């Protein structure tokens, strides 16, 4: 059965840097923005707030939508198409867990917007990351 996976990710800025995660999926590691899947009957904003706390320890407020994938991205791990939406977010509270969440997120770190680790990202994130400097103006 072919399915879709709706994903939401947050872009938290600190000057010219953004917060990223290094995560594990099976035997692979990858870099991404904090966020993840929207569950059935869950609103995208609620999913983003939940995922951000789970992955980083931070409570955030979604500010505005920055981007939604324009290309079709098929998962290499399952028969699904991934649709990702990226939001600009603001920090509300919480303590940043740089050492990860003890589960799938191995570490959380800041990276310069102009120096994104594209070779360690999935294609959907590369599509967005290449556009990020222009989107943030």
PDB file of C-alpha atoms in Angstrom:
ATOM      1  CA  UNK A   1       0.000   0.000   0.000  1.00  0.00           C
ATOM      2  CA  UNK A   2       1.345   3.444  -0.942  1.00  0.00           C
ATOM      3  CA  UNK A   3       0.869   6.221   1.608  1.00  0.00           C
ATOM      4  CA  UNK A   4       1.794   9.783   2.446  1.00  0.00           C
ATOM      5  CA  UNK A   5       3.662  10.995   5.493  1.00  0.00           C
ATOM      6  CA  UNK A   6       3.047  14.606   6.491  1.00  0.00           C
ATOM      7  CA  UNK A   7       6.065  16.056   8.312  1.00  0.00           C
ATOM      8  CA  UNK A   8       6.463  19.411  10.094  1.00  0.00           C
ATOM      9  CA  UNK A   9       9.779  21.014  11.001  1.00  0.00           C
ATOM     10  CA  UNK A  10      10.745  24.146  12.905  1.00  0.00           C
ATOM     11  CA  UNK A  11      13.454  26.665  12.087  1.00  0.00           C
ATOM     12  CA  UNK A  12      14.705  28.276  15.292  1.00  0.00           C
ATOM     13  CA  UNK A  13      17.172  31.096  14.671  1.00  0.00           C
ATOM     14  CA  UNK A  14      19.964  32.534  16.763  1.00  0.00           C
ATOM     15  CA  UNK A  15      21.365  35.343  14.637  1.00  0.00           C
ATOM     16  CA  UNK A  16      22.720  33.739  11.456  1.00  0.00           C
ATOM     17  CA  UNK A  17      22.498  30.220  12.904  1.00  0.00           C
ATOM     18  CA  UNK A  18      19.660  27.684  12.990  1.00  0.00           C
ATOM     19  CA  UNK A  19      19.064  24.728  15.277  1.00  0.00           C
ATOM     20  CA  UNK A  20      19.580  21.272  13.751  1.00  0.00           C
ATOM     21  CA  UNK A  21      19.405  17.688  14.987  1.00  0.00           C
ATOM     22  CA  UNK A  22      21.539  14.653  14.260  1.00  0.00           C
ATOM     23  CA  UNK A  23      19.243  11.642  14.453  1.00  0.00           C
ATOM     24  CA  UNK A  24      19.331   7.893  14.011  1.00  0.00           C
ATOM     25  CA  UNK A  25      16.973   5.865  11.826  1.00  0.00           C
ATOM     26  CA  UNK A  26      17.862   2.186  11.914  1.00  0.00           C
ATOM     27  CA  UNK A  27      21.595   1.980  11.217  1.00  0.00           C
ATOM     28  CA  UNK A  28      21.723   5.386   9.500  1.00  0.00           C
ATOM     29  CA  UNK A  29      22.323   8.848  10.920  1.00  0.00           C
ATOM     30  CA  UNK A  30      21.167  12.078   9.319  1.00  0.00           C
ATOM     31  CA  UNK A  31      20.843  15.792   9.996  1.00  0.00           C
ATOM     32  CA  UNK A  32      17.507  17.538  10.013  1.00  0.00           C
ATOM     33  CA  UNK A  33      15.549  20.405  11.515  1.00  0.00           C
ATOM     34  CA  UNK A  34      13.683  19.602  14.746  1.00  0.00           C
ATOM     35  CA  UNK A  35      10.278  18.127  13.980  1.00  0.00           C
ATOM     36  CA  UNK A  36       8.636  15.029  12.626  1.00  0.00           C
ATOM     37  CA  UNK A  37       5.417  13.319  11.679  1.00  0.00           C
ATOM     38  CA  UNK A  38       1.903  14.613  12.135  1.00  0.00           C
ATOM     39  CA  UNK A  39      -0.258  11.982  13.807  1.00  0.00           C
ATOM     40  CA  UNK A  40      -3.813  11.205  12.705  1.00  0.00           C
ATOM     41  CA  UNK A  41      -6.257  13.804  14.137  1.00  0.00           C
ATOM     42  CA  UNK A  42      -3.355  16.053  15.237  1.00  0.00           C
ATOM     43  CA  UNK A  43      -3.022  19.593  13.912  1.00  0.00           C
ATOM     44  CA  UNK A  44       0.285  20.525  12.240  1.00  0.00           C
ATOM     45  CA  UNK A  45       1.029  23.239  14.823  1.00  0.00           C
ATOM     46  CA  UNK A  46       0.367  20.826  17.686  1.00  0.00           C
ATOM     47  CA  UNK A  47       2.614  18.225  16.055  1.00  0.00           C
ATOM     48  CA  UNK A  48       5.403  20.758  15.643  1.00  0.00           C
ATOM     49  CA  UNK A  49       5.206  21.839  19.299  1.00  0.00           C
ATOM     50  CA  UNK A  50       5.158  18.187  20.456  1.00  0.00           C
ATOM     51  CA  UNK A  51       8.077  17.123  18.265  1.00  0.00           C
ATOM     52  CA  UNK A  52      10.182  20.166  19.204  1.00  0.00           C
ATOM     53  CA  UNK A  53       9.834  19.451  22.934  1.00  0.00           C
ATOM     54  CA  UNK A  54      10.525  15.720  22.414  1.00  0.00           C
ATOM     55  CA  UNK A  55      13.663  16.342  20.360  1.00  0.00           C
ATOM     56  CA  UNK A  56      15.174  19.486  21.916  1.00  0.00           C
ATOM     57  CA  UNK A  57      13.553  20.137  25.303  1.00  0.00           C
ATOM     58  CA  UNK A  58      12.330  23.545  24.069  1.00  0.00           C
ATOM     59  CA  UNK A  59       8.786  24.847  24.043  1.00  0.00           C
ATOM     60  CA  UNK A  60       8.260  26.862  20.865  1.00  0.00           C
ATOM     61  CA  UNK A  61       5.627  28.980  19.183  1.00  0.00           C
ATOM     62  CA  UNK A  62       5.100  28.580  15.438  1.00  0.00           C
ATOM     63  CA  UNK A  63       5.390  32.049  13.855  1.00  0.00           C
ATOM     64  CA  UNK A  64       4.712  31.447  10.156  1.00  0.00           C
ATOM     65  CA  UNK A  65       5.047  28.852   7.453  1.00  0.00           C
ATOM     66  CA  UNK A  66       8.297  29.225   5.522  1.00  0.00           C
ATOM     67  CA  UNK A  67       8.076  26.493   2.906  1.00  0.00           C
ATOM     68  CA  UNK A  68       6.351  23.314   1.742  1.00  0.00           C
ATOM     69  CA  UNK A  69       8.147  20.802  -0.471  1.00  0.00           C
ATOM     70  CA  UNK A  70       7.633  21.415  -4.173  1.00  0.00           C
ATOM     71  CA  UNK A  71       9.110  18.122  -5.384  1.00  0.00           C
ATOM     72  CA  UNK A  72       7.943  14.542  -4.848  1.00  0.00           C
ATOM     73  CA  UNK A  73      10.112  12.808  -2.221  1.00  0.00           C
ATOM     74  CA  UNK A  74       9.765   9.044  -1.876  1.00  0.00           C
ATOM     75  CA  UNK A  75      11.136   7.408   1.235  1.00  0.00           C
ATOM     76  CA  UNK A  76      14.071   5.060   0.780  1.00  0.00           C
ATOM     77  CA  UNK A  77      12.960   3.158   3.919  1.00  0.00           C
ATOM     78  CA  UNK A  78       9.237   2.569   3.296  1.00  0.00           C
ATOM     79  CA  UNK A  79       6.679   2.804   0.446  1.00  0.00           C
ATOM     80  CA  UNK A  80       5.595   6.344   1.314  1.00  0.00           C
ATOM     81  CA  UNK A  81       5.799   9.810  -0.170  1.00  0.00           C
ATOM     82  CA  UNK A  82       6.994  12.469   2.257  1.00  0.00           C
ATOM     83  CA  UNK A  83       5.399  15.915   2.302  1.00  0.00           C
ATOM     84  CA  UNK A  84       7.273  18.354   4.546  1.00  0.00           C
ATOM     85  CA  UNK A  85       6.252  21.789   5.794  1.00  0.00           C
ATOM     86  CA  UNK A  86       8.782  24.081   7.460  1.00  0.00           C
ATOM     87  CA  UNK A  87       7.847  26.767   9.982  1.00  0.00           C
ATOM     88  CA  UNK A  88       9.732  29.680  11.486  1.00  0.00           C
ATOM     89  CA  UNK A  89       9.451  29.249  15.264  1.00  0.00           C
ATOM     90  CA  UNK A  90      10.247  31.246  18.399  1.00  0.00           C
ATOM     91  CA  UNK A  91      11.516  29.881  21.687  1.00  0.00           C
ATOM     92  CA  UNK A  92       9.053  30.220  24.559  1.00  0.00           C
ATOM     93  CA  UNK A  93      10.738  28.262  27.353  1.00  0.00           C
ATOM     94  CA  UNK A  94      12.628  25.099  28.238  1.00  0.00           C
ATOM     95  CA  UNK A  95      16.229  23.944  28.487  1.00  0.00           C
ATOM     96  CA  UNK A  96      18.002  22.985  25.267  1.00  0.00           C
ATOM     97  CA  UNK A  97      19.261  19.388  25.375  1.00  0.00           C
ATOM     98  CA  UNK A  98      22.416  19.500  23.231  1.00  0.00           C
ATOM     99  CA  UNK A  99      23.129  15.831  23.997  1.00  0.00           C
ATOM    100  CA  UNK A 100      19.900  14.685  22.310  1.00  0.00           C
ATOM    101  CA  UNK A 101      16.806  13.056  23.743  1.00  0.00           C
ATOM    102  CA  UNK A 102      18.196   9.640  24.710  1.00  0.00           C
ATOM    103  CA  UNK A 103      16.216   8.023  21.898  1.00  0.00           C
ATOM    104  CA  UNK A 104      16.425   8.834  18.194  1.00  0.00           C
ATOM    105  CA  UNK A 105      18.035  12.286  18.457  1.00  0.00           C
ATOM    106  CA  UNK A 106      21.770  11.916  19.082  1.00  0.00           C
ATOM    107  CA  UNK A 107      22.632  15.615  19.343  1.00  0.00           C
ATOM    108  CA  UNK A 108      21.247  19.101  18.810  1.00  0.00           C
ATOM    109  CA  UNK A 109      23.491  21.864  17.465  1.00  0.00           C
ATOM    110  CA  UNK A 110      23.591  25.311  15.880  1.00  0.00           C
ATOM    111  CA  UNK A 111      24.737  25.743  12.268  1.00  0.00           C
ATOM    112  CA  UNK A 112      25.319  28.823  10.113  1.00  0.00           C
ATOM    113  CA  UNK A 113      22.506  29.314   7.591  1.00  0.00           C
ATOM    114  CA  UNK A 114      25.023  29.627   4.752  1.00  0.00           C
ATOM    115  CA  UNK A 115      26.878  26.418   5.671  1.00  0.00           C
ATOM    116  CA  UNK A 116      24.248  23.703   5.870  1.00  0.00           C
ATOM    117  CA  UNK A 117      25.463  20.052   5.940  1.00  0.00           C
ATOM    118  CA  UNK A 118      23.591  19.114   2.744  1.00  0.00           C
ATOM    119  CA  UNK A 119      25.531  15.870   2.278  1.00  0.00           C
ATOM    120  CA  UNK A 120      24.076  14.550   5.570  1.00  0.00           C
ATOM    121  CA  UNK A 121      20.446  15.511   4.862  1.00  0.00           C
ATOM    122  CA  UNK A 122      17.614  13.699   3.108  1.00  0.00           C
ATOM    123  CA  UNK A 123      16.529  15.123  -0.285  1.00  0.00           C
ATOM    124  CA  UNK A 124      13.416  16.864   1.096  1.00  0.00           C
ATOM    125  CA  UNK A 125      15.545  18.755   3.622  1.00  0.00           C
ATOM    126  CA  UNK A 126      18.185  19.585   0.995  1.00  0.00           C
ATOM    127  CA  UNK A 127      15.451  21.129  -1.172  1.00  0.00           C
ATOM    128  CA  UNK A 128      14.445  23.381   1.729  1.00  0.00           C
ATOM    129  CA  UNK A 129      17.930  24.100   3.114  1.00  0.00           C
ATOM    130  CA  UNK A 130      19.129  25.421  -0.269  1.00  0.00           C
ATOM    131  CA  UNK A 131      16.276  27.953  -0.223  1.00  0.00           C
ATOM    132  CA  UNK A 132      16.546  28.861   3.459  1.00  0.00           C
ATOM    133  CA  UNK A 133      18.818  31.951   3.191  1.00  0.00           C
ATOM    134  CA  UNK A 134      16.445  33.593   0.678  1.00  0.00           C
ATOM    135  CA  UNK A 135      13.363  32.621   2.717  1.00  0.00           C
ATOM    136  CA  UNK A 136      14.778  34.249   5.843  1.00  0.00           C
ATOM    137  CA  UNK A 137      15.914  37.320   3.875  1.00  0.00           C
TER     138      UNK A 137
END
